[in-house]
Amino acid sequence: AAPSADAGQASGTTNKISESEEVIHGYVAKRSVQRDYKSLSGFDALVSLGSIGSVTFSSGLALMLTSLLGIAYILLCLALPAYTLYGVWMLKGNSDERAVQLKKILRLNWLLLIIFGAAMFFAFFGADYSRPVANTYSSLGDSYGIDVFIGTLSWGIFVTLAASILTAAKGSEI
């Protein structure tokens, strides 16, 4: 059977061993192009800051401010729980003084919600990238906007945001 015309490049050879036997060899090769996109989200953005930092910090005011707010968010996610634990276990004084100091510490957790809201606000303005990054990271799209901001959020952002809101709300109860 001959290979079909739409199967790509085809070639075949026939070797005769004897009058009643023959060996048939054939192959079909298709040329295919496959593009592998990487998706960038959450902690990957911080790790990839060296490779995408030049794009984000040279692509417009909204993207630069959102990037700076993202870095501040990550640093506060590390610092605020440590500071809260310090306040719970290491504060000195009577119980009323410690409660007042702990209330001030817990209210700092509202900063994460403020930063998230400000980053979302700046994402509505959007920005064009200084060079195309969609060839490497499909999740970043052709230009920065609210869709890219929402698309790159990971569960870690939502979990830390919920935890900080709960902690800050506890501070208003004291």
XYZ file of C-alpha atoms in Angstrom:
174
model
C 0.000 0.000 0.000
C 1.317 3.402 -0.948
C 1.439 6.131 1.687
C -1.153 8.864 1.344
C -0.224 12.266 0.029
C -1.201 14.066 3.227
C 1.002 11.913 5.452
C 4.039 14.114 4.929
C 7.219 12.941 3.266
C 7.134 9.268 2.363
C 9.606 6.935 0.803
C 9.758 3.185 0.507
C 12.068 0.513 -0.871
C 11.473 -3.045 -1.928
C 14.189 -5.721 -1.864
C 13.732 -9.044 -3.618
C 15.138 -12.094 -1.870
C 13.715 -14.632 -4.312
C 10.904 -14.824 -6.851
C 8.302 -15.653 -4.195
C 9.650 -13.494 -1.329
C 10.313 -9.795 -1.003
C 11.158 -7.471 1.900
C 9.358 -4.151 2.005
C 10.715 -1.208 4.007
C 8.906 2.065 4.400
C 8.630 5.050 6.657
C 6.573 8.170 6.941
C 8.061 11.284 8.502
C 5.990 14.275 9.538
C 7.479 17.600 10.306
C 5.907 19.146 13.377
C 6.604 22.292 15.296
C 5.750 22.290 18.958
C 5.978 25.325 21.167
C 6.348 24.832 24.889
C 5.145 27.775 26.918
C 6.076 28.339 30.485
C 3.525 29.686 32.877
C 4.657 32.211 35.449
C 2.880 32.639 38.731
C 3.387 33.237 42.404
C 6.820 32.423 43.775
C 8.112 31.785 40.218
C 7.820 35.507 39.555
C 10.185 36.295 42.420
C 12.622 33.587 41.368
C 12.485 34.782 37.747
C 12.962 38.418 38.688
C 16.427 38.339 37.143
C 15.107 37.258 33.748
C 11.866 39.242 33.683
C 12.937 42.102 35.942
C 14.303 44.083 33.024
C 10.941 43.742 31.295
C 8.793 44.643 34.295
C 10.870 47.578 35.481
C 11.130 49.155 32.033
C 7.566 48.657 30.798
C 5.498 51.476 32.162
C 4.583 53.038 35.476
C 1.660 50.703 36.275
C 3.732 47.551 35.824
C 6.682 48.994 37.746
C 4.478 49.972 40.687
C 2.723 46.602 40.650
C 6.092 44.839 40.670
C 7.310 46.900 43.618
C 4.068 46.256 45.475
C 4.455 42.529 44.768
C 7.928 42.523 46.277
C 6.652 44.454 49.310
C 3.776 41.962 49.657
C 6.166 39.006 49.668
C 8.462 40.623 52.225
C 5.549 41.540 54.499
C 4.217 37.975 54.243
C 7.494 36.883 55.785
C 7.913 39.682 58.325
C 4.403 40.140 59.745
C 3.918 36.579 61.072
C 7.345 36.692 62.715
C 6.521 40.068 64.273
C 3.136 38.742 65.434
C 4.774 35.732 67.085
C 7.223 38.094 68.741
C 4.275 40.096 70.053
C 2.495 37.021 71.374
C 5.448 35.468 73.186
C 8.035 38.146 73.896
C 6.185 41.321 74.934
C 6.774 42.467 78.499
C 4.404 44.152 80.925
C 1.039 43.379 82.441
C -1.735 41.801 80.404
C -3.399 45.113 79.501
C -0.169 46.655 78.191
C 0.632 43.516 76.197
C -2.905 43.467 74.742
C -2.606 47.078 73.564
C 0.812 46.413 72.001
C -0.438 43.210 70.356
C -3.450 45.078 68.983
C -1.104 47.528 67.242
C 0.946 44.669 65.816
C -2.104 42.780 64.548
C -3.496 45.872 62.832
C -0.374 45.983 60.642
C -1.769 42.949 58.823
C -4.215 45.255 57.023
C -1.191 46.386 54.980
C -1.377 43.197 52.895
C -4.971 43.936 51.876
C -4.045 47.536 51.084
C -1.093 46.423 48.954
C -3.206 43.854 47.109
C -5.900 46.442 46.414
C -3.343 48.979 45.187
C -1.706 46.400 42.900
C -5.106 45.507 41.437
C -5.869 49.211 40.966
C -2.607 49.753 39.047
C -3.296 46.672 36.935
C -6.422 48.337 35.544
C -4.209 50.985 33.916
C -2.141 48.373 32.080
C 1.162 48.753 30.269
C 2.931 47.466 27.200
C 5.986 45.317 27.726
C 9.323 46.773 26.685
C 10.024 43.601 24.687
C 7.878 40.569 23.838
C 7.684 38.101 26.712
C 4.716 36.103 25.413
C 7.167 33.940 23.466
C 8.547 32.662 26.773
C 5.742 33.037 29.296
C 2.248 32.446 27.948
C 0.620 33.628 31.178
C 2.017 37.156 30.719
C 0.211 37.812 27.442
C 1.062 40.515 24.931
C 0.576 43.439 27.308
C 0.055 43.911 31.028
C -3.443 44.447 32.340
C -5.954 43.206 34.863
C -6.286 39.885 33.011
C -2.550 39.218 33.359
C -2.635 40.294 37.008
C -5.511 37.940 37.837
C -4.009 35.166 35.693
C -0.678 35.189 37.504
C -2.136 35.084 41.005
C -1.535 31.842 42.809
C -3.254 30.204 45.754
C -0.479 31.507 47.984
C -1.666 35.082 47.461
C -5.230 34.195 48.417
C -4.199 32.141 51.443
C -1.867 34.820 52.800
C -4.460 37.499 52.105
C -7.158 35.563 53.977
C -4.813 34.833 56.882
C -3.779 38.474 57.165
C -7.407 39.619 57.129
C -8.262 37.146 59.896
C -5.263 38.274 61.929
C -6.070 41.958 61.435
C -9.718 41.377 62.339
C -8.568 39.682 65.532
C -6.584 42.833 66.302
C -9.760 44.931 66.136
C -11.463 42.599 68.630
C -8.850 43.163 71.329
